[in-house]
């Protein structure tokens, strides 16, 4: 099995319903390998006419997906500079194709997700979170840049301007209960009920015909999504921001403190962003 394919495991519950597990230990870092695996998955989904619904979940209860891979700048930049099948850069291509796919996508969130990983679940059709064990955040401003994968475009449409700015400019973690109240996720359920609820919903959707599912999703998309041009503008601005001196300084400070190396720091680092450059 190729390394990228190992990052994403597919469990075919039925021909119409797949579960997809993110499995990139120790922290499910969302880097070039994960995007390559998602590109392969999207091609496989497109080639499966019986498929109706895919549930995305994590094999790691502490990290649903982590942040952009700061330790692999060349691989990460390739996601921005290389075009995918839609003609958009691979990072944006992955999210846009998922959103516009006729197949229903559900994020079942248990563990932490921040930055580009938040933007992945925002590209999914629905999001359900563990009340006790889900953490969501857009941390980019605190790291010296800004969201570039759709966070600044999708969050205001879901939450309204004020709450979107609170999430983006505050650059801190939101628990499942608050995320539900704000509209960041559809529902936050007790952890013991999350699997059963999502499975029942996915099986119900999988029992319906693909054509009306796809048509209904397309109609909702037409009135609820940011344009590809607007998403591309944000990604272009993000690419520029990566070269800002303050961004480079903050990235290095995060790596020096233990990002991508130390489990305790990975779990709590957004709360420390306002102290990052203090002596």
Tab-separated table of C-alpha atoms in Angstrom:
chain	number	residue	atom	x	y	z
A	1	UNK	CA	0.000	0.000	0.000
A	2	UNK	CA	1.319	3.437	-0.922
A	3	UNK	CA	2.121	5.691	2.051
A	4	UNK	CA	-0.541	8.255	1.088
A	5	UNK	CA	-3.196	5.573	0.680
A	6	UNK	CA	-2.401	4.304	4.172
A	7	UNK	CA	-3.382	7.708	5.567
A	8	UNK	CA	-7.005	7.195	4.501
A	9	UNK	CA	-8.695	3.823	5.041
A	10	UNK	CA	-12.007	3.011	3.371
A	11	UNK	CA	-14.519	0.700	5.032
A	12	UNK	CA	-17.332	-0.232	2.655
A	13	UNK	CA	-20.288	-0.707	4.979
A	14	UNK	CA	-22.480	-1.284	1.904
A	15	UNK	CA	-22.124	-0.495	-1.789
A	16	UNK	CA	-23.943	2.788	-1.097
A	17	UNK	CA	-22.303	3.787	2.212
A	18	UNK	CA	-18.598	4.086	2.945
A	19	UNK	CA	-16.766	5.080	6.097
A	20	UNK	CA	-13.406	6.792	5.590
A	21	UNK	CA	-10.909	6.764	8.474
A	22	UNK	CA	-8.045	9.258	8.733
A	23	UNK	CA	-5.039	7.383	10.070
A	24	UNK	CA	-1.761	9.316	9.969
A	25	UNK	CA	-0.164	8.874	13.412
A	26	UNK	CA	0.671	10.406	15.736
A	27	UNK	CA	-1.371	13.585	15.120
A	28	UNK	CA	-3.157	13.124	11.746
A	29	UNK	CA	-1.150	16.008	10.272
A	30	UNK	CA	-2.928	17.317	7.154
A	31	UNK	CA	-0.083	17.490	4.667
A	32	UNK	CA	0.750	16.450	1.126
A	33	UNK	CA	0.295	12.731	1.822
A	34	UNK	CA	-3.205	13.233	3.185
A	35	UNK	CA	-4.202	15.357	0.204
A	36	UNK	CA	-2.827	12.726	-2.193
A	37	UNK	CA	-4.936	10.106	-0.448
A	38	UNK	CA	-8.047	12.307	-0.673
A	39	UNK	CA	-7.420	12.896	-4.375
A	40	UNK	CA	-7.304	9.121	-4.904
A	41	UNK	CA	-10.460	8.733	-2.823
A	42	UNK	CA	-12.362	11.356	-4.836
A	43	UNK	CA	-11.469	9.546	-8.057
A	44	UNK	CA	-12.665	6.271	-6.542
A	45	UNK	CA	-15.909	7.901	-5.372
A	46	UNK	CA	-16.536	9.334	-8.849
A	47	UNK	CA	-16.038	5.886	-10.371
A	48	UNK	CA	-18.581	4.165	-8.058
A	49	UNK	CA	-22.144	4.727	-9.329
A	50	UNK	CA	-23.704	2.791	-6.436
A	51	UNK	CA	-22.232	5.142	-3.807
A	52	UNK	CA	-24.581	7.577	-2.037
A	53	UNK	CA	-22.874	8.729	1.175
A	54	UNK	CA	-19.407	8.842	2.741
A	55	UNK	CA	-18.730	9.419	6.447
A	56	UNK	CA	-15.312	10.854	7.320
A	57	UNK	CA	-13.977	9.981	10.766
A	58	UNK	CA	-10.678	9.445	12.574
A	59	UNK	CA	-8.819	6.398	13.834
A	60	UNK	CA	-7.280	8.685	16.500
A	61	UNK	CA	-9.714	9.760	19.266
A	62	UNK	CA	-7.535	12.776	20.169
A	63	UNK	CA	-6.994	14.203	16.681
A	64	UNK	CA	-9.680	14.126	14.009
A	65	UNK	CA	-7.278	15.907	11.661
A	66	UNK	CA	-4.487	18.247	12.584
A	67	UNK	CA	-3.192	21.432	10.987
A	68	UNK	CA	-1.172	22.121	7.830
A	69	UNK	CA	2.223	20.390	7.765
A	70	UNK	CA	4.629	23.154	8.823
A	71	UNK	CA	7.598	20.763	8.820
A	72	UNK	CA	7.207	20.051	5.089
A	73	UNK	CA	7.011	23.477	3.418
A	74	UNK	CA	7.909	22.193	-0.057
A	75	UNK	CA	5.172	19.547	0.036
A	76	UNK	CA	2.642	21.994	1.429
A	77	UNK	CA	3.463	24.621	-1.188
A	78	UNK	CA	2.955	21.989	-3.875
A	79	UNK	CA	-0.685	21.755	-2.801
A	80	UNK	CA	-1.066	25.447	-3.556
A	81	UNK	CA	0.942	25.663	-6.780
A	82	UNK	CA	-0.045	22.389	-8.496
A	83	UNK	CA	-3.418	22.107	-10.238
A	84	UNK	CA	-5.861	19.270	-9.593
A	85	UNK	CA	-8.425	17.785	-12.028
A	86	UNK	CA	-10.712	20.831	-11.751
A	87	UNK	CA	-7.898	23.209	-12.702
A	88	UNK	CA	-7.838	24.685	-9.194
A	89	UNK	CA	-4.794	24.190	-6.923
A	90	UNK	CA	-4.875	20.758	-5.280
A	91	UNK	CA	-5.800	22.136	-1.846
A	92	UNK	CA	-8.803	23.997	-3.230
A	93	UNK	CA	-9.582	21.343	-5.846
A	94	UNK	CA	-9.984	18.713	-3.111
A	95	UNK	CA	-12.443	20.788	-1.100
A	96	UNK	CA	-14.456	22.105	-4.062
A	97	UNK	CA	-14.806	18.675	-5.661
A	98	UNK	CA	-15.961	17.205	-2.352
A	99	UNK	CA	-18.577	19.935	-1.890
A	100	UNK	CA	-19.866	19.641	-5.461
A	101	UNK	CA	-19.783	15.839	-5.624
A	102	UNK	CA	-23.171	14.148	-6.074
A	103	UNK	CA	-22.193	11.956	-3.122
A	104	UNK	CA	-23.219	13.163	0.343
A	105	UNK	CA	-20.288	13.820	2.704
A	106	UNK	CA	-20.618	13.730	6.502
A	107	UNK	CA	-17.858	14.636	8.964
A	108	UNK	CA	-18.117	12.686	12.224
A	109	UNK	CA	-15.861	14.680	14.520
A	110	UNK	CA	-14.165	13.181	17.529
A	111	UNK	CA	-10.907	14.851	18.570
A	112	UNK	CA	-9.158	18.064	17.528
A	113	UNK	CA	-9.233	19.762	14.127
A	114	UNK	CA	-7.692	23.120	13.356
A	115	UNK	CA	-6.857	25.340	10.421
A	116	UNK	CA	-6.970	23.503	7.105
A	117	UNK	CA	-8.683	20.579	8.847
A	118	UNK	CA	-11.510	22.878	9.918
A	119	UNK	CA	-11.723	23.930	6.270
A	120	UNK	CA	-12.007	20.284	5.240
A	121	UNK	CA	-15.036	19.665	7.463
A	122	UNK	CA	-16.571	22.965	6.302
A	123	UNK	CA	-16.356	21.563	2.762
A	124	UNK	CA	-18.325	18.489	3.861
A	125	UNK	CA	-22.113	18.584	3.541
A	126	UNK	CA	-22.785	17.966	7.227
A	127	UNK	CA	-20.801	17.964	10.472
A	128	UNK	CA	-21.639	16.076	13.676
A	129	UNK	CA	-19.404	16.350	16.735
A	130	UNK	CA	-18.789	14.645	20.046
A	131	UNK	CA	-20.013	16.943	22.802
A	132	UNK	CA	-17.240	15.858	25.172
A	133	UNK	CA	-14.410	15.184	22.732
A	134	UNK	CA	-14.463	17.579	19.788
A	135	UNK	CA	-12.370	20.715	19.320
A	136	UNK	CA	-12.570	22.976	16.258
A	137	UNK	CA	-10.538	26.072	15.392
A	138	UNK	CA	-9.280	28.382	12.685
A	139	UNK	CA	-5.854	29.211	14.133
A	140	UNK	CA	-4.125	30.852	11.186
A	141	UNK	CA	-4.235	34.500	12.358
A	142	UNK	CA	-2.552	33.516	15.622
A	143	UNK	CA	0.166	31.797	13.588
A	144	UNK	CA	0.856	34.930	11.527
A	145	UNK	CA	-1.194	34.243	8.372
A	146	UNK	CA	-4.919	33.906	7.618
A	147	UNK	CA	-7.205	31.062	6.474
A	148	UNK	CA	-6.725	30.180	2.816
A	149	UNK	CA	-8.717	26.993	2.272
A	150	UNK	CA	-12.239	28.376	2.562
A	151	UNK	CA	-12.573	29.284	6.235
A	152	UNK	CA	-13.050	33.006	5.602
A	153	UNK	CA	-15.587	32.265	2.868
A	154	UNK	CA	-17.631	29.412	4.344
A	155	UNK	CA	-17.845	30.385	8.027
A	156	UNK	CA	-19.702	33.724	7.532
A	157	UNK	CA	-22.312	31.932	5.408
A	158	UNK	CA	-22.889	29.389	8.177
A	159	UNK	CA	-22.507	31.484	11.335
A	160	UNK	CA	-22.875	35.134	10.378
A	161	UNK	CA	-20.191	37.808	10.314
A	162	UNK	CA	-19.653	38.375	14.042
A	163	UNK	CA	-19.241	34.740	15.036
A	164	UNK	CA	-17.070	34.028	11.993
A	165	UNK	CA	-14.774	36.885	13.009
A	166	UNK	CA	-14.696	35.643	16.604
A	167	UNK	CA	-13.504	32.234	15.405
A	168	UNK	CA	-11.034	33.525	12.810
A	169	UNK	CA	-9.556	36.527	14.630
A	170	UNK	CA	-9.597	34.910	18.073
A	171	UNK	CA	-7.719	31.866	16.709
A	172	UNK	CA	-8.727	29.688	19.656
A	173	UNK	CA	-10.417	26.328	20.239
A	174	UNK	CA	-14.187	25.820	20.294
A	175	UNK	CA	-15.708	22.814	22.022
A	176	UNK	CA	-18.449	20.734	20.455
A	177	UNK	CA	-21.271	22.303	22.444
A	178	UNK	CA	-20.291	25.868	21.506
A	179	UNK	CA	-19.687	24.833	17.900
A	180	UNK	CA	-23.254	23.505	17.757
A	181	UNK	CA	-24.694	26.685	19.278
A	182	UNK	CA	-22.808	28.826	16.766
A	183	UNK	CA	-23.695	26.672	13.745
A	184	UNK	CA	-20.119	25.487	13.142
A	185	UNK	CA	-21.497	21.910	13.288
A	186	UNK	CA	-24.998	20.538	12.712
A	187	UNK	CA	-25.213	18.895	16.131
A	188	UNK	CA	-23.036	18.007	19.096
A	189	UNK	CA	-24.078	14.687	20.593
A	190	UNK	CA	-22.943	12.793	23.686
A	191	UNK	CA	-19.870	10.833	22.676
A	192	UNK	CA	-21.630	7.543	23.380
A	193	UNK	CA	-24.409	8.463	20.922
A	194	UNK	CA	-22.339	9.968	18.095
A	195	UNK	CA	-21.526	6.762	16.205
A	196	UNK	CA	-25.059	5.421	16.297
A	197	UNK	CA	-26.648	8.702	15.241
A	198	UNK	CA	-24.332	9.250	12.267
A	199	UNK	CA	-24.551	5.622	11.171
A	200	UNK	CA	-28.359	5.703	11.210
A	201	UNK	CA	-28.448	8.946	9.204
A	202	UNK	CA	-25.907	7.655	6.683
A	203	UNK	CA	-27.788	4.373	6.208
A	204	UNK	CA	-31.050	6.271	5.747
A	205	UNK	CA	-29.504	8.523	3.069
A	206	UNK	CA	-27.838	5.495	1.441
A	207	UNK	CA	-31.274	3.881	1.018
A	208	UNK	CA	-32.462	6.712	-1.253
A	209	UNK	CA	-31.929	7.075	-4.986
A	210	UNK	CA	-28.764	8.822	-6.124
A	211	UNK	CA	-30.369	11.120	-8.699
A	212	UNK	CA	-32.713	13.023	-6.332
A	213	UNK	CA	-29.968	13.188	-3.687
A	214	UNK	CA	-27.577	14.741	-6.201
A	215	UNK	CA	-30.206	17.113	-7.610
A	216	UNK	CA	-31.251	18.347	-4.167
A	217	UNK	CA	-27.629	18.852	-3.089
A	218	UNK	CA	-26.892	20.779	-6.292
A	219	UNK	CA	-29.844	23.123	-5.716
A	220	UNK	CA	-28.760	23.825	-2.134
A	221	UNK	CA	-25.197	24.403	-3.367
A	222	UNK	CA	-26.405	27.076	-5.774
A	223	UNK	CA	-27.698	29.282	-2.956
A	224	UNK	CA	-25.236	28.477	-0.181
A	225	UNK	CA	-21.667	28.266	-1.501
A	226	UNK	CA	-18.943	30.861	-2.097
A	227	UNK	CA	-17.768	31.102	-5.686
A	228	UNK	CA	-14.616	29.330	-6.834
A	229	UNK	CA	-13.111	32.723	-7.742
A	230	UNK	CA	-13.600	33.989	-4.200
A	231	UNK	CA	-12.044	30.832	-2.760
A	232	UNK	CA	-9.114	31.141	-5.149
A	233	UNK	CA	-8.551	34.783	-4.149
A	234	UNK	CA	-8.254	33.717	-0.499
A	235	UNK	CA	-5.798	30.929	-1.355
A	236	UNK	CA	-3.683	33.335	-3.425
A	237	UNK	CA	-3.615	35.765	-0.503
A	238	UNK	CA	-2.673	32.911	1.847
A	239	UNK	CA	0.230	31.979	-0.433
A	240	UNK	CA	1.528	35.531	-0.135
A	241	UNK	CA	1.043	35.496	3.641
A	242	UNK	CA	3.271	32.423	3.982
A	243	UNK	CA	6.237	34.595	2.978
A	244	UNK	CA	5.542	37.345	5.519
A	245	UNK	CA	8.403	37.645	8.053
A	246	UNK	CA	5.963	37.566	10.969
A	247	UNK	CA	4.512	34.311	9.650
A	248	UNK	CA	7.950	32.720	9.343
A	249	UNK	CA	8.817	33.878	12.869
A	250	UNK	CA	5.636	32.455	14.369
A	251	UNK	CA	5.874	29.173	12.440
A	252	UNK	CA	9.402	28.664	13.754
A	253	UNK	CA	8.356	29.534	17.298
A	254	UNK	CA	5.591	26.938	17.134
A	255	UNK	CA	7.944	24.250	15.833
A	256	UNK	CA	10.557	25.152	18.467
A	257	UNK	CA	7.975	24.807	21.247
A	258	UNK	CA	6.963	21.331	20.134
A	259	UNK	CA	4.381	21.518	17.333
A	260	UNK	CA	4.287	18.254	15.379
A	261	UNK	CA	6.632	16.647	17.956
A	262	UNK	CA	5.120	16.799	21.437
A	263	UNK	CA	1.648	15.443	22.105
A	264	UNK	CA	0.900	17.738	25.030
A	265	UNK	CA	1.763	20.843	23.004
A	266	UNK	CA	-0.279	19.640	20.017
A	267	UNK	CA	-3.310	19.288	22.253
A	268	UNK	CA	-3.191	22.779	23.772
A	269	UNK	CA	-1.202	25.129	21.518
A	270	UNK	CA	-3.983	27.496	20.311
A	271	UNK	CA	-4.456	28.716	23.883
A	272	UNK	CA	-0.786	29.765	23.896
A	273	UNK	CA	-0.729	31.743	20.647
A	274	UNK	CA	-0.910	35.122	22.379
A	275	UNK	CA	2.242	34.223	24.337
A	276	UNK	CA	4.135	32.785	21.384
A	277	UNK	CA	6.743	35.525	20.931
A	278	UNK	CA	7.175	36.487	24.571
A	279	UNK	CA	10.653	35.810	26.031
